[in-house]
Amino acid sequence: MRDIAEFAQAPWNSARIDGIEATETVPTMLAAEEQALYAWLTGHWMRDLGEVVELGSFVGGSTARLAAGLVAAGRTAHLHAYDRFGCSEGLKETMLYPAGIAPFEGTDILPLAHALLAPWRDQVTLHPGRIEKQSWDGGPIELLVMDASKKIPLMDRMAATFFPSLIPGRSLVIQQDYLHWRTPWIAVQMEAMADWFTPVAFVPNDTVVFLNTRPVDSAALLAGQVAEMTPAARLETLRRARRRGRALGYGHRLAQSIKAMKANPDCEAAFRMRAPG
Ligand SMILES: C[S@@+](CC[C@H](N)C(=O)[O-])C[C@H]1O[C@@H](n2cnc3c(N)ncnc32)[C@H](O)[C@@H]1O
């Protein structure tokens, strides 16, 4: 079985995933190394001990990379991708049209996501709608990919819905925006749950990967409810996360998140965060 110690060599950068070329037509916000990580985790690291859940799929770019790994490895695990599948005109202009998507009317990108993900349709289910309205009764989750923590209440809700289905000692949580200054609360939550999660990899630009180490029970969820924490407690927890992150080489990146949280102490939504001076 592949060991976490292997992560130090970043094996995803040199691994071969058969059929990965087919993902190149699916636009994604992920950086190149993050794309490689996603495909490697499903293609090489997973053991079919549970499902793959992805929160924040956009038009399916990350979904395609995850699915390509599943298919290349012949896995039985299924990929469940959640998103509201809506897109603004601005995002169409910056993300979709430059990537070769033909211009279209309206905000609904669910049909587009279905079309782009057609090569992997047997192994992927899309769950459209607000994630905070969703539930999970699909059994153990071996890989949980989080890229929708744009608001504190939503992040807390996702933790409550999905974390209890993680497999202790095995499941990984991919925190896509962990190091982004606009979402400093992700690092607060994972640090507040340090008795249940330990960081195992840092992948530029903004991703930190966590191993789930203990069953996530009500005590764990209570500890990780960032909405219940005071601004001072959030800041102190973020400072602890920075200290912990030094071992994996990303601690310094949290300096900007700390500045951002100081400049926006009560802010709970990424789009309202003002850049720190
Ligand atoms: C950064 S994008 C995801 C990018 C994607 N992983 C990729 O590879 O391009 C974040 C996504 O989270 C989704 N999202 C944010 N809040 C949501 C909510 N409350 N319910 C459903 N989806 C949400 C947005 O629709 C958006 O597509």
Coordinates of C-alpha atoms and ligand atoms in Angstrom, one line a residue:
M1 CA 0.0 0.0 0.0
R2 CA 1.3 3.4 -0.9
D3 CA 2.5 5.3 2.2
I4 CA 2.0 8.9 3.2
A5 CA 5.8 9.1 3.6
E6 CA 5.9 8.9 -0.2
F7 CA 4.1 12.3 -0.5
A8 CA 7.4 14.1 0.4
Q9 CA 8.7 13.1 -3.1
A10 CA 5.6 14.6 -4.8
P11 CA 5.1 11.4 -6.9
W12 CA 2.2 13.0 -8.8
N13 CA 4.6 15.1 -10.8
S14 CA 6.2 12.1 -12.5
A15 CA 3.3 9.6 -12.6
R16 CA 1.7 8.5 -15.8
I17 CA -2.1 8.4 -16.0
D18 CA -3.4 6.7 -19.1
G19 CA -6.0 8.9 -20.9
I20 CA -5.1 12.1 -19.0
E21 CA -4.9 13.9 -22.3
A22 CA -8.7 13.8 -22.6
T23 CA -9.0 16.1 -19.6
E24 CA -7.3 18.9 -21.4
T25 CA -10.5 20.1 -23.1
V26 CA -12.2 20.6 -19.7
P27 CA -11.4 24.1 -18.3
T28 CA -10.2 24.2 -14.7
M29 CA -9.1 26.8 -12.1
L30 CA -6.5 24.3 -10.8
A31 CA -2.8 24.9 -11.2
A32 CA -0.8 22.3 -13.2
E33 CA 0.6 20.5 -10.1
E34 CA -2.8 20.4 -8.4
Q35 CA -4.2 18.8 -11.6
A36 CA -1.4 16.2 -11.4
L37 CA -2.1 15.6 -7.7
Y38 CA -5.8 15.0 -8.3
A39 CA -5.3 12.4 -11.0
W40 CA -2.5 10.6 -9.0
L41 CA -4.6 10.4 -5.9
T42 CA -7.4 8.5 -7.7
G43 CA -5.2 6.7 -10.2
H44 CA -2.4 5.6 -7.8
W45 CA -3.1 6.3 -4.2
M46 CA -6.7 5.2 -3.7
R47 CA -7.6 1.6 -2.8
D48 CA -11.4 1.5 -3.5
L49 CA -12.1 1.6 0.2
G50 CA -14.7 4.4 -0.3
E51 CA -16.1 6.9 -2.7
V52 CA -14.7 10.2 -4.0
V53 CA -16.6 13.3 -3.1
E54 CA -15.8 16.7 -4.7
L55 CA -17.3 19.9 -3.3
G56 CA -17.0 22.7 -5.9
S57 CA -16.7 21.3 -9.4
F58 CA -17.4 24.4 -11.5
V59 CA -17.6 23.1 -15.1
G60 CA -15.9 19.8 -14.2
G61 CA -12.2 20.5 -14.7
S62 CA -11.2 19.0 -11.3
T63 CA -13.8 16.3 -11.7
A64 CA -12.3 15.3 -15.1
R65 CA -8.8 14.9 -13.6
L66 CA -10.2 12.9 -10.6
A67 CA -12.3 10.7 -13.0
A68 CA -9.4 10.1 -15.4
G69 CA -7.4 8.6 -12.5
L70 CA -10.3 6.4 -11.5
V71 CA -10.8 5.1 -15.0
A72 CA -7.1 4.6 -15.7
A73 CA -6.8 2.5 -12.5
G74 CA -10.0 0.5 -13.2
R75 CA -11.4 1.4 -9.9
T76 CA -14.9 0.6 -8.6
A77 CA -15.2 3.8 -6.6
H78 CA -17.6 6.4 -7.8
L79 CA -17.1 10.2 -8.0
H80 CA -19.8 12.5 -6.6
A81 CA -19.3 16.1 -7.7
Y82 CA -21.4 18.9 -6.0
D83 CA -21.8 22.4 -7.3
R84 CA -24.6 24.9 -8.0
F85 CA -23.3 24.7 -11.7
G86 CA -23.9 28.3 -12.3
C87 CA -21.6 30.7 -14.1
S88 CA -21.4 34.5 -14.3
E89 CA -20.7 36.4 -17.6
G90 CA -17.4 37.5 -16.1
L91 CA -16.3 33.9 -15.5
K92 CA -17.4 32.8 -18.9
E93 CA -15.2 35.6 -20.4
T94 CA -12.1 34.7 -18.2
M95 CA -12.4 31.0 -17.8
L96 CA -14.6 29.3 -20.4
Y97 CA -14.3 31.2 -23.7
P98 CA -10.5 31.4 -23.6
A99 CA -10.4 27.6 -23.1
G100 CA -12.4 27.1 -26.3
I101 CA -15.9 26.8 -25.0
A102 CA -18.4 28.2 -27.5
P103 CA -20.3 31.3 -26.3
F104 CA -23.7 30.5 -24.8
E105 CA -26.7 32.3 -23.2
G106 CA -27.6 32.1 -19.5
T107 CA -25.9 31.0 -16.3
D108 CA -26.7 27.3 -16.2
I109 CA -23.5 25.3 -16.9
L110 CA -24.9 21.9 -15.8
P111 CA -25.5 20.8 -19.5
L112 CA -22.0 21.9 -20.4
A113 CA -20.5 20.0 -17.4
H114 CA -22.4 16.9 -18.5
A115 CA -21.1 17.2 -22.0
L116 CA -17.5 17.9 -21.0
L117 CA -17.5 14.9 -18.6
A118 CA -19.1 12.5 -21.1
P119 CA -15.9 10.4 -21.4
W120 CA -16.2 9.5 -17.7
R121 CA -20.0 9.5 -17.3
D122 CA -20.2 5.9 -16.0
Q123 CA -18.1 6.8 -13.0
V124 CA -19.3 10.3 -12.2
T125 CA -22.6 11.7 -10.7
L126 CA -23.2 15.4 -10.7
H127 CA -25.2 16.8 -7.8
P128 CA -26.5 20.3 -8.8
G129 CA -27.7 22.8 -6.2
R130 CA -26.6 24.5 -3.1
I131 CA -24.2 22.3 -1.2
E132 CA -25.6 23.3 2.2
K133 CA -28.9 21.7 1.2
Q134 CA -27.2 18.4 0.4
S135 CA -26.9 15.3 2.5
W136 CA -24.6 12.3 2.3
D137 CA -25.6 8.7 2.9
G138 CA -23.3 7.1 0.4
G139 CA -21.0 5.3 2.8
P140 CA -17.3 5.8 3.4
I141 CA -15.5 8.6 1.6
E142 CA -11.9 7.8 0.8
L143 CA -11.1 11.1 -0.9
L144 CA -12.8 14.4 -0.1
V145 CA -11.9 17.3 -2.3
M146 CA -13.0 20.7 -1.0
D147 CA -13.1 23.8 -3.3
A148 CA -16.2 25.6 -2.2
S149 CA -15.3 27.0 1.3
K150 CA -16.0 30.5 0.2
K151 CA -18.2 31.3 3.3
I152 CA -17.7 30.2 6.9
P153 CA -21.3 28.8 7.4
L154 CA -21.0 26.8 4.2
M155 CA -17.6 25.4 5.2
D156 CA -18.9 24.4 8.7
R157 CA -21.9 22.8 7.0
M158 CA -19.8 20.8 4.6
A159 CA -17.7 19.5 7.5
A160 CA -20.8 18.4 9.4
T161 CA -22.2 16.6 6.3
F162 CA -19.2 14.9 4.9
F163 CA -16.4 14.6 7.6
P164 CA -18.1 11.8 9.6
S165 CA -17.9 9.5 6.6
L166 CA -14.1 9.7 6.3
I167 CA -12.1 6.5 7.0
P168 CA -9.7 7.2 9.9
G169 CA -6.1 6.4 9.1
R170 CA -6.9 6.3 5.4
S171 CA -9.0 9.1 4.0
L172 CA -7.5 12.3 2.6
V173 CA -9.1 15.7 2.6
I174 CA -7.8 18.0 -0.2
Q175 CA -8.2 21.6 0.9
Q176 CA -7.9 23.4 -2.4
D177 CA -8.0 27.0 -1.0
Y178 CA -6.2 26.4 2.2
L179 CA -3.5 28.9 1.5
H180 CA -5.6 31.6 -0.3
W181 CA -5.8 34.8 1.8
R182 CA -9.5 35.2 0.9
T183 CA -10.4 32.1 2.7
P184 CA -8.3 32.1 5.9
W185 CA -11.1 30.2 7.8
I186 CA -10.1 27.0 6.1
A187 CA -6.8 26.9 8.0
V188 CA -8.6 27.9 11.2
Q189 CA -11.0 25.0 10.9
M190 CA -8.3 22.4 10.1
E191 CA -6.1 23.6 12.9
A192 CA -9.0 23.6 15.3
M193 CA -9.5 19.9 14.3
A194 CA -5.8 19.1 14.6
D195 CA -6.7 16.1 16.9
W196 CA -8.5 14.6 13.9
F197 CA -6.6 15.8 10.8
T198 CA -2.9 16.1 10.1
P199 CA -1.3 17.9 7.1
V200 CA 0.6 15.5 4.8
A201 CA 1.3 17.5 1.6
F202 CA 1.5 21.0 0.2
V203 CA 0.9 21.5 -3.5
P204 CA 1.2 24.9 -5.1
N205 CA -0.6 27.1 -5.6
D206 CA -2.9 26.8 -2.6
T207 CA -3.6 23.2 -1.7
V208 CA -2.9 21.4 1.5
V209 CA -3.7 17.7 1.9
F210 CA -4.8 16.3 5.2
L211 CA -5.0 12.7 6.5
N212 CA -8.0 12.0 8.7
T213 CA -6.6 10.3 11.9
R214 CA -9.6 9.7 14.1
P215 CA -13.4 9.2 13.6
V216 CA -15.0 12.6 13.2
D217 CA -17.7 12.7 15.9
S218 CA -19.8 15.5 17.4
A219 CA -16.8 16.7 19.6
A220 CA -14.7 17.0 16.5
L221 CA -17.4 19.0 14.6
L222 CA -17.9 21.3 17.6
A223 CA -14.2 22.0 17.7
G224 CA -14.2 22.8 14.0
Q225 CA -17.2 25.1 13.9
V226 CA -15.5 28.4 12.9
A227 CA -18.8 30.3 13.0
E228 CA -18.9 29.8 16.7
M229 CA -15.4 31.2 17.3
T230 CA -14.6 34.8 18.2
P231 CA -12.3 36.8 15.8
A232 CA -9.6 36.6 18.4
A233 CA -9.9 32.8 18.7
R234 CA -9.8 32.5 14.9
L235 CA -6.6 34.6 14.7
E236 CA -4.9 32.7 17.4
T237 CA -5.8 29.4 15.8
L238 CA -4.5 30.6 12.4
R239 CA -1.2 31.5 14.1
R240 CA -1.0 27.9 15.3
A241 CA -1.7 26.7 11.8
R242 CA 1.2 28.8 10.5
R243 CA 3.6 27.2 13.1
R244 CA 2.4 23.7 12.1
G245 CA 2.8 24.5 8.4
R246 CA 6.5 25.2 8.7
A247 CA 7.3 21.5 8.8
L248 CA 5.8 21.1 5.3
G249 CA 7.1 24.3 3.9
Y250 CA 3.9 26.3 3.7
G251 CA 3.8 28.1 7.1
H252 CA 5.1 31.4 5.6
R253 CA 2.2 31.4 3.1
L254 CA -0.3 31.8 6.0
A255 CA 1.3 35.2 6.8
Q256 CA -0.9 36.8 4.2
S257 CA -4.0 34.9 5.5
I258 CA -3.2 36.3 9.0
K259 CA -3.0 39.8 7.7
A260 CA -6.2 39.4 5.8
M261 CA -8.0 38.1 8.9
K262 CA -6.7 41.0 10.9
A263 CA -7.9 43.5 8.2
N264 CA -11.3 41.7 8.0
P265 CA -12.0 40.4 11.5
D266 CA -15.7 39.8 11.2
C267 CA -15.8 38.8 7.5
E268 CA -17.4 35.4 6.7
A269 CA -17.4 35.5 2.9
A270 CA -14.5 35.5 0.5
F271 CA -16.1 38.0 -1.9
R272 CA -16.3 40.5 0.9
M273 CA -12.6 40.2 2.0
R274 CA -10.6 43.3 1.4
A275 CA -6.9 42.8 0.4
P276 CA -4.6 43.4 3.4
G277 CA -2.3 46.4 3.0
Ligands
LIG1 C1 -13.1 27.7 -7.3 S1 -14.6 27.0 -8.0 C2 -14.2 25.4 -8.3 C3 -13.2 25.1 -9.3 C4 -13.1 23.7 -9.8 N1 -12.7 22.8 -8.8 C5 -12.1 23.6 -11.0 O1 -11.4 22.7 -11.1 O2 -12.2 24.5 -11.9 C6 -15.7 27.0 -6.6 C7 -17.0 26.4 -7.0 O3 -17.8 26.3 -5.8 C8 -19.1 26.4 -6.1 N2 -19.9 26.8 -4.9 C9 -19.6 27.8 -4.1 N3 -20.5 27.9 -3.1 C10 -21.4 27.0 -3.4 C11 -22.6 26.6 -2.8 N4 -23.1 27.2 -1.7 N5 -23.3 25.5 -3.3 C12 -22.9 24.9 -4.4 N6 -21.7 25.3 -5.1 C13 -21.0 26.3 -4.5 C14 -19.1 27.5 -7.2 O4 -20.3 27.4 -8.0 C15 -17.8 27.2 -8.0 O5 -18.1 26.5 -9.1

